[in-house]
Amino acid sequence: TVCLIPARLGSTRLPRKMLLDRTGTPLIVHTHQACQACDAFDEVHVVAASREIATRCGHHDVPCILSYESHENGTSRVAEAARMLDLPSDAIVVNVQGDEPEVDADNLVGLVRHHTQRGSHMATLVAPLAVPRFIDTNVVKAFVNDSGRCAWFARHVKGEDSSAYAAMQKFVHHHVGVYSYRMDTLQHIDAAEPTRFELSMRLEQMRAVELGIPIDAIDIPHAHPGIDTQEDYDGFVARYRASVAG
């Protein structure tokens, strides 16, 4: 099992966030360290869209694969890296976004265990969705069917109020952007043309839905905080400093 962490500098809301280092360590290195703590992985690599990221990773002895800059999304970047590693068709590839330095190693172990035991084509993490997150359009929602698979994803939920939440909370979850794939499934997704809802909703995971690929939903207790804004990063720095001091 290989963990690949796509990283690029072109973030809109928090430019160059992968290299932010107020903790003394770049954000992307923190994410690598969090994934390295998962004993289900044989290898953990950053997949960098630029030499600047690769160079900073090298300063911290973090294995890094330099990809093309032109990829449309992280899935495509991970697929290229997996091909460069020449992984077999049944290998498990885990995709963790580079801006998730607090991803939980136990959740990653659970994801890999499920994937291995069930022989999944693709799987992802989902968490309970509290009311504030339910109406937050920055949070992607996963609609999970009775078979425990993601049937749909969306940022907006029709009827975003407390009554809608009460009716939907059993099957609408907080989607945590961590994925596992069989190598051949990953390459199939990457080779396909962008799909209608992937483009209109700007959600790359919709390509797999529209291709009819089953996506297993793995429940976790809560979503770990990602880093999308300056406020998110400030919170991470405060939590990191408190953990070091404590």
mmCIF file of C-alpha atoms in Angstrom:
data_model
loop_
_atom_site.group_PDB
_atom_site.id
_atom_site.type_symbol
_atom_site.label_atom_id
_atom_site.label_comp_id
_atom_site.label_asym_id
_atom_site.label_seq_id
_atom_site.Cartn_x
_atom_site.Cartn_y
_atom_site.Cartn_z
ATOM 1 C CA THR A 1 0.000 0.000 0.000
ATOM 2 C CA VAL A 2 1.355 3.383 -1.060
ATOM 3 C CA CYS A 3 0.279 6.792 0.241
ATOM 4 C CA LEU A 4 0.633 9.706 -2.193
ATOM 5 C CA ILE A 5 0.222 13.329 -1.096
ATOM 6 C CA PRO A 6 -0.415 15.775 -3.960
ATOM 7 C CA ALA A 7 0.873 19.299 -3.361
ATOM 8 C CA ARG A 8 0.811 22.475 -5.430
ATOM 9 C CA LEU A 9 1.419 26.158 -4.738
ATOM 10 C CA GLY A 10 -1.558 27.614 -6.605
ATOM 11 C CA SER A 11 -4.147 27.726 -3.836
ATOM 12 C CA THR A 12 -6.680 30.537 -4.293
ATOM 13 C CA ARG A 13 -7.771 31.173 -0.699
ATOM 14 C CA LEU A 14 -4.361 30.684 0.916
ATOM 15 C CA PRO A 15 -1.572 31.121 -1.649
ATOM 16 C CA ARG A 16 1.563 28.973 -1.258
ATOM 17 C CA LYS A 17 0.076 27.306 1.798
ATOM 18 C CA MET A 18 2.079 24.105 1.329
ATOM 19 C CA LEU A 19 5.253 25.970 2.273
ATOM 20 C CA LEU A 20 3.893 27.964 5.226
ATOM 21 C CA ASP A 21 6.294 27.284 8.089
ATOM 22 C CA ARG A 22 5.457 29.306 11.199
ATOM 23 C CA THR A 23 5.872 26.079 13.178
ATOM 24 C CA GLY A 24 9.424 25.772 11.869
ATOM 25 C CA THR A 25 8.325 23.058 9.423
ATOM 26 C CA PRO A 26 6.510 23.477 6.088
ATOM 27 C CA LEU A 27 2.849 22.475 6.078
ATOM 28 C CA ILE A 28 3.421 19.748 3.480
ATOM 29 C CA VAL A 29 6.077 18.165 5.692
ATOM 30 C CA HIS A 30 3.650 18.099 8.628
ATOM 31 C CA THR A 31 1.174 16.225 6.429
ATOM 32 C CA HIS A 32 3.853 13.749 5.370
ATOM 33 C CA GLN A 33 4.785 13.155 9.005
ATOM 34 C CA ALA A 34 1.128 12.515 9.900
ATOM 35 C CA CYS A 35 0.807 9.951 7.097
ATOM 36 C CA GLN A 36 4.154 8.380 7.954
ATOM 37 C CA ALA A 37 2.716 7.592 11.396
ATOM 38 C CA CYS A 38 0.287 5.151 9.723
ATOM 39 C CA ASP A 39 1.820 1.668 9.832
ATOM 40 C CA ALA A 40 -0.490 0.443 7.027
ATOM 41 C CA PHE A 41 1.677 2.179 4.409
ATOM 42 C CA ASP A 42 4.727 0.631 2.778
ATOM 43 C CA GLU A 43 5.706 3.970 1.233
ATOM 44 C CA VAL A 44 4.658 7.602 1.658
ATOM 45 C CA HIS A 45 5.568 10.137 -1.040
ATOM 46 C CA VAL A 46 4.748 13.779 -1.633
ATOM 47 C CA VAL A 47 3.754 14.393 -5.264
ATOM 48 C CA ALA A 48 4.914 17.931 -6.009
ATOM 49 C CA ALA A 49 3.697 20.192 -8.784
ATOM 50 C CA SER A 50 6.820 22.359 -8.585
ATOM 51 C CA ARG A 51 10.538 22.071 -7.949
ATOM 52 C CA GLU A 52 10.202 24.555 -5.082
ATOM 53 C CA ILE A 53 8.029 22.112 -3.127
ATOM 54 C CA ALA A 54 10.321 19.225 -4.035
ATOM 55 C CA THR A 55 13.366 21.169 -2.848
ATOM 56 C CA ARG A 56 11.791 22.046 0.503
ATOM 57 C CA CYS A 57 10.757 18.423 0.974
ATOM 58 C CA GLY A 58 14.328 17.387 0.250
ATOM 59 C CA HIS A 59 15.573 19.642 3.038
ATOM 60 C CA HIS A 60 13.467 17.541 5.439
ATOM 61 C CA ASP A 61 14.346 14.145 3.892
ATOM 62 C CA VAL A 62 10.787 13.699 2.650
ATOM 63 C CA PRO A 63 10.507 11.414 -0.420
ATOM 64 C CA CYS A 64 9.067 13.438 -3.273
ATOM 65 C CA ILE A 65 7.931 12.719 -6.828
ATOM 66 C CA LEU A 66 7.955 15.686 -9.220
ATOM 67 C CA SER A 67 4.866 15.652 -11.421
ATOM 68 C CA TYR A 68 3.717 17.755 -14.346
ATOM 69 C CA GLU A 69 2.329 21.140 -13.317
ATOM 70 C CA SER A 70 -0.606 20.938 -15.718
ATOM 71 C CA HIS A 71 -2.802 18.436 -13.859
ATOM 72 C CA GLU A 72 -6.414 19.542 -13.389
ATOM 73 C CA ASN A 73 -6.762 17.943 -9.958
ATOM 74 C CA GLY A 74 -5.042 15.929 -7.257
ATOM 75 C CA THR A 75 -6.419 12.606 -8.536
ATOM 76 C CA SER A 76 -4.686 13.082 -11.868
ATOM 77 C CA ARG A 77 -1.447 14.077 -10.139
ATOM 78 C CA VAL A 78 -1.592 10.976 -7.931
ATOM 79 C CA ALA A 79 -2.354 8.752 -10.939
ATOM 80 C CA GLU A 80 0.772 10.009 -12.725
ATOM 81 C CA ALA A 81 2.925 9.357 -9.653
ATOM 82 C CA ALA A 82 1.478 5.852 -9.279
ATOM 83 C CA ARG A 83 2.447 5.104 -12.883
ATOM 84 C CA MET A 84 5.965 6.395 -12.220
ATOM 85 C CA LEU A 85 6.205 3.941 -9.311
ATOM 86 C CA ASP A 86 5.077 1.142 -11.673
ATOM 87 C CA LEU A 87 2.590 -0.228 -9.163
ATOM 88 C CA PRO A 88 0.729 -3.473 -9.955
ATOM 89 C CA SER A 89 -2.937 -3.279 -10.961
ATOM 90 C CA ASP A 90 -4.177 -4.550 -7.589
ATOM 91 C CA ALA A 91 -2.007 -2.250 -5.461
ATOM 92 C CA ILE A 92 -3.827 0.043 -3.020
ATOM 93 C CA VAL A 93 -3.104 3.736 -3.515
ATOM 94 C CA VAL A 94 -4.169 6.193 -0.809
ATOM 95 C CA ASN A 95 -4.562 9.862 -1.689
ATOM 96 C CA VAL A 96 -4.213 12.345 1.200
ATOM 97 C CA GLN A 97 -4.364 16.047 0.366
ATOM 98 C CA GLY A 98 -1.251 18.015 1.242
ATOM 99 C CA ASP A 99 -3.179 20.498 3.382
ATOM 100 C CA GLU A 100 -4.285 17.927 5.975
ATOM 101 C CA PRO A 101 -1.504 17.931 8.600
ATOM 102 C CA GLU A 102 -3.821 16.597 11.306
ATOM 103 C CA VAL A 103 -5.091 13.544 9.449
ATOM 104 C CA ASP A 104 -5.478 10.700 11.950
ATOM 105 C CA ALA A 105 -3.254 7.661 11.415
ATOM 106 C CA ASP A 106 -5.879 5.351 12.931
ATOM 107 C CA ASN A 107 -8.437 6.517 10.372
ATOM 108 C CA LEU A 108 -5.971 5.789 7.594
ATOM 109 C CA VAL A 109 -5.388 2.299 9.010
ATOM 110 C CA GLY A 110 -9.148 1.751 9.050
ATOM 111 C CA LEU A 111 -9.454 2.901 5.447
ATOM 112 C CA VAL A 112 -6.743 0.514 4.252
ATOM 113 C CA ARG A 113 -8.121 -2.362 6.334
ATOM 114 C CA HIS A 114 -11.597 -1.906 4.885
ATOM 115 C CA HIS A 115 -10.254 -1.642 1.353
ATOM 116 C CA THR A 116 -8.209 -4.814 1.765
ATOM 117 C CA GLN A 117 -10.927 -6.877 3.462
ATOM 118 C CA ARG A 118 -13.720 -5.816 1.111
ATOM 119 C CA GLY A 119 -11.697 -5.818 -2.093
ATOM 120 C CA SER A 120 -12.935 -2.294 -2.809
ATOM 121 C CA HIS A 121 -12.405 -0.460 -6.055
ATOM 122 C CA MET A 122 -12.445 2.885 -4.234
ATOM 123 C CA ALA A 123 -13.208 4.109 -0.720
ATOM 124 C CA THR A 124 -13.301 7.387 1.172
ATOM 125 C CA LEU A 125 -13.787 8.722 4.699
ATOM 126 C CA VAL A 126 -17.001 10.310 5.950
ATOM 127 C CA ALA A 127 -17.861 11.858 9.316
ATOM 128 C CA PRO A 128 -21.006 13.070 11.107
ATOM 129 C CA LEU A 129 -22.212 16.439 9.881
ATOM 130 C CA ALA A 130 -23.142 19.056 12.478
ATOM 131 C CA VAL A 131 -25.684 21.783 11.668
ATOM 132 C CA PRO A 132 -23.108 24.563 11.049
ATOM 133 C CA ARG A 133 -21.281 22.300 8.589
ATOM 134 C CA PHE A 134 -24.569 21.275 6.985
ATOM 135 C CA ILE A 135 -25.198 24.825 5.779
ATOM 136 C CA ASP A 136 -21.532 25.626 5.055
ATOM 137 C CA THR A 137 -21.004 25.506 1.291
ATOM 138 C CA ASN A 138 -17.250 25.135 1.795
ATOM 139 C CA VAL A 139 -17.923 21.676 3.259
ATOM 140 C CA VAL A 140 -18.522 18.886 0.759
ATOM 141 C CA LYS A 141 -21.348 16.539 1.708
ATOM 142 C CA ALA A 142 -21.395 12.824 0.902
ATOM 143 C CA PHE A 143 -24.779 11.177 0.353
ATOM 144 C CA VAL A 144 -24.415 7.582 1.547
ATOM 145 C CA ASN A 145 -26.914 4.924 0.463
ATOM 146 C CA ASP A 146 -28.151 1.855 2.350
ATOM 147 C CA SER A 147 -25.272 -0.195 0.916
ATOM 148 C CA GLY A 148 -22.742 2.056 2.635
ATOM 149 C CA ARG A 149 -21.567 3.654 -0.588
ATOM 150 C CA CYS A 150 -21.358 7.270 -1.688
ATOM 151 C CA ALA A 151 -24.147 7.839 -4.193
ATOM 152 C CA TRP A 152 -23.562 11.590 -4.622
ATOM 153 C CA PHE A 153 -21.519 14.566 -3.437
ATOM 154 C CA ALA A 154 -22.509 18.213 -3.161
ATOM 155 C CA ARG A 155 -21.600 21.491 -1.516
ATOM 156 C CA HIS A 156 -25.184 22.733 -1.387
ATOM 157 C CA VAL A 157 -28.042 20.772 0.167
ATOM 158 C CA LYS A 158 -31.616 21.610 -0.807
ATOM 159 C CA GLY A 159 -33.440 23.136 2.151
ATOM 160 C CA GLU A 160 -30.409 24.184 4.195
ATOM 161 C CA ASP A 161 -32.165 24.635 7.542
ATOM 162 C CA SER A 162 -32.687 22.725 10.768
ATOM 163 C CA SER A 163 -35.719 20.785 9.515
ATOM 164 C CA ALA A 164 -33.832 19.638 6.415
ATOM 165 C CA TYR A 165 -30.913 18.653 8.620
ATOM 166 C CA ALA A 166 -33.125 16.488 10.834
ATOM 167 C CA ALA A 167 -34.494 14.686 7.790
ATOM 168 C CA MET A 168 -31.132 14.145 6.101
ATOM 169 C CA GLN A 169 -28.596 13.615 8.880
ATOM 170 C CA LYS A 170 -28.789 9.809 8.650
ATOM 171 C CA PHE A 171 -27.510 9.728 5.085
ATOM 172 C CA VAL A 172 -25.765 13.068 4.518
ATOM 173 C CA HIS A 173 -22.225 13.096 5.902
ATOM 174 C CA HIS A 174 -19.198 15.362 6.014
ATOM 175 C CA HIS A 175 -16.948 14.151 3.212
ATOM 176 C CA VAL A 176 -13.317 13.909 4.287
ATOM 177 C CA GLY A 177 -11.141 14.208 1.183
ATOM 178 C CA VAL A 178 -9.045 11.084 1.731
ATOM 179 C CA TYR A 179 -9.369 8.298 -0.843
ATOM 180 C CA SER A 180 -8.116 4.786 -1.455
ATOM 181 C CA TYR A 181 -8.152 3.169 -4.885
ATOM 182 C CA ARG A 182 -7.095 0.003 -6.590
ATOM 183 C CA MET A 183 -4.333 1.000 -8.978
ATOM 184 C CA ASP A 184 -6.368 -0.045 -12.036
ATOM 185 C CA THR A 185 -9.415 1.889 -10.808
ATOM 186 C CA LEU A 186 -7.310 5.021 -10.288
ATOM 187 C CA GLN A 187 -5.921 4.776 -13.810
ATOM 188 C CA HIS A 188 -9.403 4.207 -15.250
ATOM 189 C CA ILE A 189 -10.648 7.385 -13.566
ATOM 190 C CA ASP A 190 -7.646 9.361 -14.785
ATOM 191 C CA ALA A 191 -7.981 8.143 -18.386
ATOM 192 C CA ALA A 192 -11.658 9.135 -18.619
ATOM 193 C CA GLU A 193 -12.792 12.483 -19.970
ATOM 194 C CA PRO A 194 -14.026 15.020 -17.414
ATOM 195 C CA THR A 195 -17.705 14.444 -16.726
ATOM 196 C CA ARG A 196 -20.721 16.738 -16.668
ATOM 197 C CA PHE A 197 -21.233 17.047 -12.928
ATOM 198 C CA GLU A 198 -17.517 16.972 -12.158
ATOM 199 C CA LEU A 199 -17.178 20.160 -14.210
ATOM 200 C CA SER A 200 -20.402 21.920 -13.208
ATOM 201 C CA MET A 201 -20.015 21.181 -9.476
ATOM 202 C CA ARG A 202 -16.215 21.493 -9.467
ATOM 203 C CA LEU A 203 -15.928 18.235 -7.514
ATOM 204 C CA GLU A 204 -13.378 15.819 -8.937
ATOM 205 C CA GLN A 205 -14.877 12.826 -7.086
ATOM 206 C CA MET A 206 -18.024 13.147 -9.193
ATOM 207 C CA ARG A 207 -16.145 11.618 -12.126
ATOM 208 C CA ALA A 208 -16.009 8.292 -10.300
ATOM 209 C CA VAL A 209 -19.729 8.549 -9.466
ATOM 210 C CA GLU A 210 -20.620 9.278 -13.080
ATOM 211 C CA LEU A 211 -18.419 6.423 -14.302
ATOM 212 C CA GLY A 212 -20.374 4.063 -12.071
ATOM 213 C CA ILE A 213 -17.429 3.192 -9.824
ATOM 214 C CA PRO A 214 -18.617 2.057 -6.370
ATOM 215 C CA ILE A 215 -17.176 4.273 -3.614
ATOM 216 C CA ASP A 216 -17.273 2.695 -0.159
ATOM 217 C CA ALA A 217 -17.951 5.154 2.684
ATOM 218 C CA ILE A 218 -15.854 4.556 5.809
ATOM 219 C CA ASP A 219 -17.317 6.169 8.942
ATOM 220 C CA ILE A 220 -14.983 8.010 11.294
ATOM 221 C CA PRO A 221 -15.950 9.831 14.535
ATOM 222 C CA HIS A 222 -15.127 13.335 13.346
ATOM 223 C CA ALA A 223 -13.480 15.155 10.474
ATOM 224 C CA HIS A 224 -9.948 16.404 11.033
ATOM 225 C CA PRO A 225 -9.455 20.108 10.223
ATOM 226 C CA GLY A 226 -7.981 20.879 6.823
ATOM 227 C CA ILE A 227 -6.108 24.075 5.974
ATOM 228 C CA ASP A 228 -8.055 26.207 3.485
ATOM 229 C CA THR A 229 -7.786 29.722 4.934
ATOM 230 C CA GLN A 230 -5.425 31.845 7.005
ATOM 231 C CA GLU A 231 -7.718 31.295 9.979
ATOM 232 C CA ASP A 232 -7.398 27.520 9.521
ATOM 233 C CA TYR A 233 -3.618 27.766 9.458
ATOM 234 C CA ASP A 234 -3.522 30.039 12.505
ATOM 235 C CA GLY A 235 -5.582 27.459 14.384
ATOM 236 C CA PHE A 236 -3.252 24.658 13.345
ATOM 237 C CA VAL A 237 -0.192 26.633 14.463
ATOM 238 C CA ALA A 238 -1.797 27.302 17.852
ATOM 239 C CA ARG A 239 -2.690 23.622 18.330
ATOM 240 C CA TYR A 240 0.779 22.517 17.265
ATOM 241 C CA ARG A 241 2.542 24.914 19.637
ATOM 242 C CA ALA A 242 0.247 23.846 22.488
ATOM 243 C CA SER A 243 1.036 20.163 21.833
ATOM 244 C CA VAL A 244 4.780 20.838 21.789
ATOM 245 C CA ALA A 245 4.590 22.929 24.963
ATOM 246 C CA GLY A 246 2.402 20.381 26.716
#
